[in-house]
XYZ file of C-alpha atoms in Angstrom:
87
model
C 64.434 119.792 103.949
C 66.319 119.754 100.467
C 66.157 122.608 98.138
C 63.416 120.964 95.839
C 61.220 119.837 98.851
C 59.500 123.348 98.515
C 57.961 121.888 95.176
C 55.979 119.341 97.880
C 54.123 122.163 99.556
C 51.105 123.646 98.269
C 51.497 127.648 98.115
C 49.465 129.932 95.679
C 51.248 131.481 92.384
C 52.794 134.689 93.749
C 50.739 137.903 93.339
C 52.755 139.200 90.661
C 53.141 142.825 91.677
C 56.210 142.588 93.794
C 54.874 142.937 97.238
C 55.707 139.207 98.076
C 59.096 140.292 97.089
C 59.282 137.194 94.581
C 60.490 137.853 91.118
C 61.563 136.029 88.113
C 58.836 132.962 88.963
C 57.947 130.868 86.347
C 55.081 127.821 86.539
C 55.336 124.768 84.990
C 52.967 121.799 84.236
C 55.516 119.163 85.258
C 57.275 118.724 88.080
C 60.760 117.821 86.211
C 60.589 120.810 84.293
C 60.337 123.086 87.504
C 63.318 120.902 88.987
C 65.250 121.757 85.914
C 64.668 125.164 86.052
C 65.482 125.539 89.798
C 68.687 123.826 89.423
C 69.885 126.573 86.934
C 68.717 129.373 89.011
C 71.722 131.327 90.479
C 70.870 133.205 93.697
C 72.870 136.252 94.859
C 73.289 137.432 98.627
C 69.898 138.595 99.880
C 68.139 135.853 97.736
C 66.309 132.669 98.149
C 64.600 129.923 95.856
C 60.841 129.866 96.612
C 57.773 127.956 94.961
C 55.461 125.314 95.560
C 52.410 123.945 93.894
C 48.982 124.935 93.497
C 45.816 123.558 91.202
C 43.881 124.658 88.308
C 41.045 122.893 86.465
C 43.588 120.876 84.530
C 45.768 119.683 87.396
C 48.430 120.771 89.510
C 50.877 123.901 88.276
C 54.501 124.026 90.039
C 56.141 127.157 90.147
C 59.624 128.264 91.296
C 61.086 132.050 91.806
C 63.768 133.920 93.678
C 62.529 136.073 96.807
C 64.764 138.775 97.353
C 65.116 140.729 100.630
C 65.220 144.160 99.342
C 63.097 144.523 96.104
C 64.543 148.116 95.295
C 67.960 146.668 95.125
C 67.008 144.363 93.242
C 65.916 146.526 90.498
C 62.952 146.881 88.161
C 59.693 146.703 90.080
C 57.568 146.628 86.920
C 59.394 143.535 85.717
C 58.569 141.071 88.723
C 56.670 138.344 87.244
C 58.254 136.508 84.234
C 56.019 133.594 83.837
C 54.341 131.193 81.714
C 52.858 127.830 81.988
C 55.098 124.882 80.153
C 53.070 122.287 78.376
């Protein structure tokens, strides 16, 4: 599976409190914007790219984030959800 095949999988948005260890996630209306964002993500050891798509009343939403092995080592637990839907 290629790195961006994750956008072909339907997954709900991250829960936003860090319990799923997903940090720095962003939401996009267009798949191309999600792909562009994903190409710019630089991962450190213990981190992996995650994402997928979900739906709302307007259509598909694509999201991309980073899942970390150790949230405490990552840093600020209160800043896990950096997101916003891009037009």
